[in-house]
Short mmCIF file of C-alpha atoms in Angstrom, two decimals:
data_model
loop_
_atom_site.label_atom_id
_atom_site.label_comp_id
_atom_site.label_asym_id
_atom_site.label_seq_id
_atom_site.Cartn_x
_atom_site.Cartn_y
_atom_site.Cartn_z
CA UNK A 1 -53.64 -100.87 -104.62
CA UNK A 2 -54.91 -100.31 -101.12
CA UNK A 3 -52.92 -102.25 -98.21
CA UNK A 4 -54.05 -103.58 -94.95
CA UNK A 5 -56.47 -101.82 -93.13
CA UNK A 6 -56.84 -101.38 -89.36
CA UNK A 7 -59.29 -99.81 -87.14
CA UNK A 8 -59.56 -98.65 -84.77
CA UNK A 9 -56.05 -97.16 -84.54
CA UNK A 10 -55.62 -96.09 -81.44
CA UNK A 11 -58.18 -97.52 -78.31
CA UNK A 12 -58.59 -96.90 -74.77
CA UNK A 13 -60.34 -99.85 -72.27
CA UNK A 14 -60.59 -100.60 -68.83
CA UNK A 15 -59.57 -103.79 -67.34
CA UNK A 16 -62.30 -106.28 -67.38
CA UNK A 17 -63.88 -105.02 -70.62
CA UNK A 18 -63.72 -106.45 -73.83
CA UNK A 19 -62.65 -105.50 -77.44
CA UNK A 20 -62.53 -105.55 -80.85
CA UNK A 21 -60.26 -104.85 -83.45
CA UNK A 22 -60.76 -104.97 -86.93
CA UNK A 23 -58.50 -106.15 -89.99
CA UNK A 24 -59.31 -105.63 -93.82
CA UNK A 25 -56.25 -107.32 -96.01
CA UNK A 26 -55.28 -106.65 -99.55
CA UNK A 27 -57.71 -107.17 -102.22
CA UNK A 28 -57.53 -110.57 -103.34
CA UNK A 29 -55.51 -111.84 -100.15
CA UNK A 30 -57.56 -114.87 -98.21
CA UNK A 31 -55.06 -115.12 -95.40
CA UNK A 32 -54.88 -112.64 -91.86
CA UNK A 33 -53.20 -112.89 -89.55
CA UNK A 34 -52.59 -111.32 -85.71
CA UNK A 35 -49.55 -110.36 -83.84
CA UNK A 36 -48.99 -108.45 -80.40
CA UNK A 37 -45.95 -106.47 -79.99
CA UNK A 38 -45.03 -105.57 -76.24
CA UNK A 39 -42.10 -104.10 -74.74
CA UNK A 40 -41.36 -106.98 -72.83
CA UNK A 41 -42.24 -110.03 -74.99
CA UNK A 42 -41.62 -108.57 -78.49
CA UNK A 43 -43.36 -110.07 -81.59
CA UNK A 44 -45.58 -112.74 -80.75
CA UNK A 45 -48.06 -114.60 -83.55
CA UNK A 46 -51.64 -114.67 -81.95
CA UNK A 47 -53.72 -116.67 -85.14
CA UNK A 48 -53.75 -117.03 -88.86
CA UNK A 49 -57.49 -116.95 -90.61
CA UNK A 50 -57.46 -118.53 -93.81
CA UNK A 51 -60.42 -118.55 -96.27
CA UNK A 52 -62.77 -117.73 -93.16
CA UNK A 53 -60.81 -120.78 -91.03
CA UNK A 54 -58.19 -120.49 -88.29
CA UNK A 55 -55.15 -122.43 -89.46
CA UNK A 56 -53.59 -122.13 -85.88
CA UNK A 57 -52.85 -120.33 -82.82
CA UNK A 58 -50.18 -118.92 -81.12
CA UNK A 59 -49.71 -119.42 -77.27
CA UNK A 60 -52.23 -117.19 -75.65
CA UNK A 61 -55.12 -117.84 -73.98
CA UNK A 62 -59.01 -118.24 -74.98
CA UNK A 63 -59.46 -114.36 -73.77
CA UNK A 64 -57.81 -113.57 -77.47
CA UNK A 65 -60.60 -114.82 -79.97
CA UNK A 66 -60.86 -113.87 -83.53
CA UNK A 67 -62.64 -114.13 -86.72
CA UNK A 68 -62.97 -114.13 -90.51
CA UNK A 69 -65.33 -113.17 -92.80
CA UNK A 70 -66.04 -114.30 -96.11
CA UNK A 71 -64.59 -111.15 -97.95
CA UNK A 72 -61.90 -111.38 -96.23
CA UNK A 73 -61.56 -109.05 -93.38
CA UNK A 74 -61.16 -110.05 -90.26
CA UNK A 75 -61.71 -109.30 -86.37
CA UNK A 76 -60.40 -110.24 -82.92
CA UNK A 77 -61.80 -110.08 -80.15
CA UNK A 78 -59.89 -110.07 -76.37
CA UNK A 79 -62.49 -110.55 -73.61
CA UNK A 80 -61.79 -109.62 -69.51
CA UNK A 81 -59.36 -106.80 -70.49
CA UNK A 82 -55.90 -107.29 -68.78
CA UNK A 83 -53.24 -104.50 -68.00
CA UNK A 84 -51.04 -106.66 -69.96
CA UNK A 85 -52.89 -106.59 -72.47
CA UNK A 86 -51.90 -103.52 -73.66
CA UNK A 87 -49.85 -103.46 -76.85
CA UNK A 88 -49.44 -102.69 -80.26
CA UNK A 89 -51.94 -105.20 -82.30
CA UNK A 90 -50.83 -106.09 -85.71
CA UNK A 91 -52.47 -107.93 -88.44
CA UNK A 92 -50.64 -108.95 -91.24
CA UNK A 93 -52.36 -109.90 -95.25
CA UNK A 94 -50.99 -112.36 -97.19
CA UNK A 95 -52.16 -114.28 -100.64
CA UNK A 96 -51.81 -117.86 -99.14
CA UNK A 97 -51.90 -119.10 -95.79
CA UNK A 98 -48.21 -118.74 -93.81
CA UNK A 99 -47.23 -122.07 -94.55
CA UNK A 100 -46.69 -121.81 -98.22
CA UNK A 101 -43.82 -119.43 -97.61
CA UNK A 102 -46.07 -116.30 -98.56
CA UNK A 103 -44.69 -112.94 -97.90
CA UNK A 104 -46.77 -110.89 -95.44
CA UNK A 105 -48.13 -106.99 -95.83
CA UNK A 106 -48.64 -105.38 -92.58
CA UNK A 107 -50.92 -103.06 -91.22
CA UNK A 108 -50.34 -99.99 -89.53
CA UNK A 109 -51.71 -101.63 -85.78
CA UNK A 110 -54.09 -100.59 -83.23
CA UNK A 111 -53.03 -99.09 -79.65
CA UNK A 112 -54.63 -100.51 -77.20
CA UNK A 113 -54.15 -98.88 -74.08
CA UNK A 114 -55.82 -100.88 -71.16
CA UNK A 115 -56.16 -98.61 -68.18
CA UNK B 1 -41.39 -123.72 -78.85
CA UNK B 2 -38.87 -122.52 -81.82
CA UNK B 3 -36.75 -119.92 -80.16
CA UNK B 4 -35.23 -117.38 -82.27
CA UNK B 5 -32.20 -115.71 -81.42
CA UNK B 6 -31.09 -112.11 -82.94
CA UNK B 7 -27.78 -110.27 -82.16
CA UNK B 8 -27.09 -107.66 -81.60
CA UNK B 9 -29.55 -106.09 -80.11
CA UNK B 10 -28.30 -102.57 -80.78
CA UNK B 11 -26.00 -101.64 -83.28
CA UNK B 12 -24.52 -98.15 -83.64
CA UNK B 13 -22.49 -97.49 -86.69
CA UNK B 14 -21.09 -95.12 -88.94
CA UNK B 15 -22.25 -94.24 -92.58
CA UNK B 16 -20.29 -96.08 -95.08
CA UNK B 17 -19.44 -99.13 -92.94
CA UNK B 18 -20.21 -102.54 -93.25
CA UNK B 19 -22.60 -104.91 -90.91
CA UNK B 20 -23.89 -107.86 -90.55
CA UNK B 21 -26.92 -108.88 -87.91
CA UNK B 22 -27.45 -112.62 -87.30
CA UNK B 23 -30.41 -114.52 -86.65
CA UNK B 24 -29.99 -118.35 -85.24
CA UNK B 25 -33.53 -120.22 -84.58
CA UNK B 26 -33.54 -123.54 -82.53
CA UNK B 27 -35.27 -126.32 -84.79
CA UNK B 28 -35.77 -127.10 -88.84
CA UNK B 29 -37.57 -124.52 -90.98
CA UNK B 30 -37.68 -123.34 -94.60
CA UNK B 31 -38.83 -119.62 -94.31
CA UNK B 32 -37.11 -117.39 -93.15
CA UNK B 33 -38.70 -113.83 -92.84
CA UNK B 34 -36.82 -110.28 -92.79
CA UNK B 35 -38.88 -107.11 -91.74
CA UNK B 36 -37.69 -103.31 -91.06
CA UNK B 37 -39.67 -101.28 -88.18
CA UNK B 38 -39.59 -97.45 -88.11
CA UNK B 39 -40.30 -96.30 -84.28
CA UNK B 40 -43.91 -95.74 -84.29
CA UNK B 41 -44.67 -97.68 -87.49
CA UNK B 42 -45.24 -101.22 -88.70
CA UNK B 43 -43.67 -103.75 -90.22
CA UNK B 44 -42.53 -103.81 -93.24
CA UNK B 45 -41.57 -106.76 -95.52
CA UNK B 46 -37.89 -106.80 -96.28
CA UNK B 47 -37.01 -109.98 -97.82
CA UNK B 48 -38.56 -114.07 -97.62
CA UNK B 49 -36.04 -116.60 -97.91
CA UNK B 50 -37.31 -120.08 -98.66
CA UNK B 51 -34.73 -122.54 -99.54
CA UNK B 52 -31.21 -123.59 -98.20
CA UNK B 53 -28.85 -121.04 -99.50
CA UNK B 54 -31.10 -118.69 -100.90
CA UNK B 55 -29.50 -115.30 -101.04
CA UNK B 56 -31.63 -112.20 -101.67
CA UNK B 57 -30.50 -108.68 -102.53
CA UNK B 58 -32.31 -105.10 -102.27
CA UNK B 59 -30.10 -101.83 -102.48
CA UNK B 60 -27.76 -101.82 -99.51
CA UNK B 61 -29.26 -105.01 -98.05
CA UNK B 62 -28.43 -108.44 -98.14
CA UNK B 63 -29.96 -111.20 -96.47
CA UNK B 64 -29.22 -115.24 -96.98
CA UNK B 65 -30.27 -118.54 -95.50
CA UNK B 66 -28.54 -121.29 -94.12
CA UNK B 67 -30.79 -124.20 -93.07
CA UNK B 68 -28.39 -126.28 -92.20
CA UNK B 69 -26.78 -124.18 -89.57
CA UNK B 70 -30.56 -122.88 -88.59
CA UNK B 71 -28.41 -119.36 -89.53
CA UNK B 72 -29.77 -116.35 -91.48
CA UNK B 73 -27.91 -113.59 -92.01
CA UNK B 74 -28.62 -109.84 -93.10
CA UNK B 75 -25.53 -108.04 -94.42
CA UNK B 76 -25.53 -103.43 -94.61
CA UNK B 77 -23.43 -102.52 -96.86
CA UNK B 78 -21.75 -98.92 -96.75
CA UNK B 79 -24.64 -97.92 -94.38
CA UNK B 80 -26.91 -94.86 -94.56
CA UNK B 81 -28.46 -92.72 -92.18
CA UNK B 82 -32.21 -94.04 -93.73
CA UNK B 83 -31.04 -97.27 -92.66
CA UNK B 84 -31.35 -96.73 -88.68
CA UNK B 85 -34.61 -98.74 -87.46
CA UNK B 86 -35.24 -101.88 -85.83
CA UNK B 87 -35.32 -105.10 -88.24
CA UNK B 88 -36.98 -108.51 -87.39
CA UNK B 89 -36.55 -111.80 -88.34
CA UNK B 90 -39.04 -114.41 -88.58
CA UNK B 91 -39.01 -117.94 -88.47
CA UNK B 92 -42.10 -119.90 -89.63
CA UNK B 93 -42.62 -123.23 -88.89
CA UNK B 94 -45.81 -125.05 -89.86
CA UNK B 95 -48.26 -122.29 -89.69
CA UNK B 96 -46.81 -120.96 -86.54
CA UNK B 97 -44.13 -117.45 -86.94
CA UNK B 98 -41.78 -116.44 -84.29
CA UNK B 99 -40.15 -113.46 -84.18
CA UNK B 100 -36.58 -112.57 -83.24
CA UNK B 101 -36.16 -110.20 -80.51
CA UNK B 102 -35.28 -107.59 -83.40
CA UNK B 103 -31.73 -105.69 -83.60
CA UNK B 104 -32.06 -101.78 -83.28
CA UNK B 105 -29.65 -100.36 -85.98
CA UNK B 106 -28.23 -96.62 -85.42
CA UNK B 107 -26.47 -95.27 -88.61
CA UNK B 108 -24.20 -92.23 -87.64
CA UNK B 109 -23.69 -89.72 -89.76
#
């Protein structure tokens, strides 16, 4: 079966736009959720969608927005483009939401280069 | 914030040894998350540990859980050269994850 879908996969910005990025999960799965990867901070968790509702956030600030749809997919949105901003963006699929232990399927990330 | 701790950060080793990479997180939690990164690529699911003293196996790779001691470990067995890439843990606690800072494994032929 298809996995985890995301587009685009590889953007350029310039600081002070804004952006979108764009998540479709494994057929059937009602959970996504976002991650930022950085040289300098790592992994980080951004949100978890579930069934079209954020379940929580990670420690970042209103500039990272996102969203679900009812079949699913999912967006998120970072407004006012930051240099440090740029990172890989990863969204992740899963069957139940992350508290029920439920293993995660990756996607392969966007690029965003913010310039 | 749960702080999760991964060492080493690089490990170099030689085909057909034995390793073990440790992962220590700071307060309680029941899942514990493995994941393999290829440079350039993303993440991909390794093993999910969900229960004190759950032990998992796949191929050269073992991985168990000790809640107790907030102490996962992931154990290489007679290494391979398809083996070098970075691998995560993850802690998840509520619905929050945090990662490890990820160990960068080197298999030398």
């Amino acid at each position: 079966k298809a996995g985890v879908t995301q587009t685009p996969r590889y953007l350029i910005k310039t600081r002070g736009q804004q952006v979108t990025l764009s998540c479709s999960p494994i057929s059937g799965h009602r959970s996504v959720s976002w991650y930022q990867q950085t040289p300098g901070q790592g992994l980080q968790f951004l949100f978890e969608y579930f069934s079209e509702t954020q379940r929580n956030k990670g420690n970042f600030p209103g500039r990272f927005s996102g969203r679900q749809f009812s079949n699913s997919r999912s967006e998120m949105n970072v407004s006012t483009l930051e240099l440090g901003d740029s990172a890989l963006y990863l969204c992740a699929s899963s069957l139940f939401y992350l508290g029920t232990g439920t293993e995660a399927f990756f996607g392969q990330g966007t690029r965003l280069t913010v310039v | 914030e749960l702080k999760v701790e991964q060492n080493p950060l690089f490990l170099s080793m030689q085909e057909g040894k034995n390793y073990t990479i440790y992962c220590n997180y700071s307060t309680t939690s029941d899942r514990l998350y493995w994941y393999r990164q290829d440079p350039g690529k993303s993440l991909e699911s390794l093993f999910v540990l969900l229960s004190n003293g759950a032990v998992k196996q796949e191929g050269r790779l073992m991985a168990s859980l000790d809640t107790k001691a907030r102490l996962s470990t992931l154990h290489i067995t007679a290494a391979v050269h398809d083996l070098s890439a970075t691998y995560f843990c993850a802690v998840g606690t509520g619905n929050q994850f945090y990662f490890g800072t990820g160990t960068s494994l080197t298999v030398i032929p």
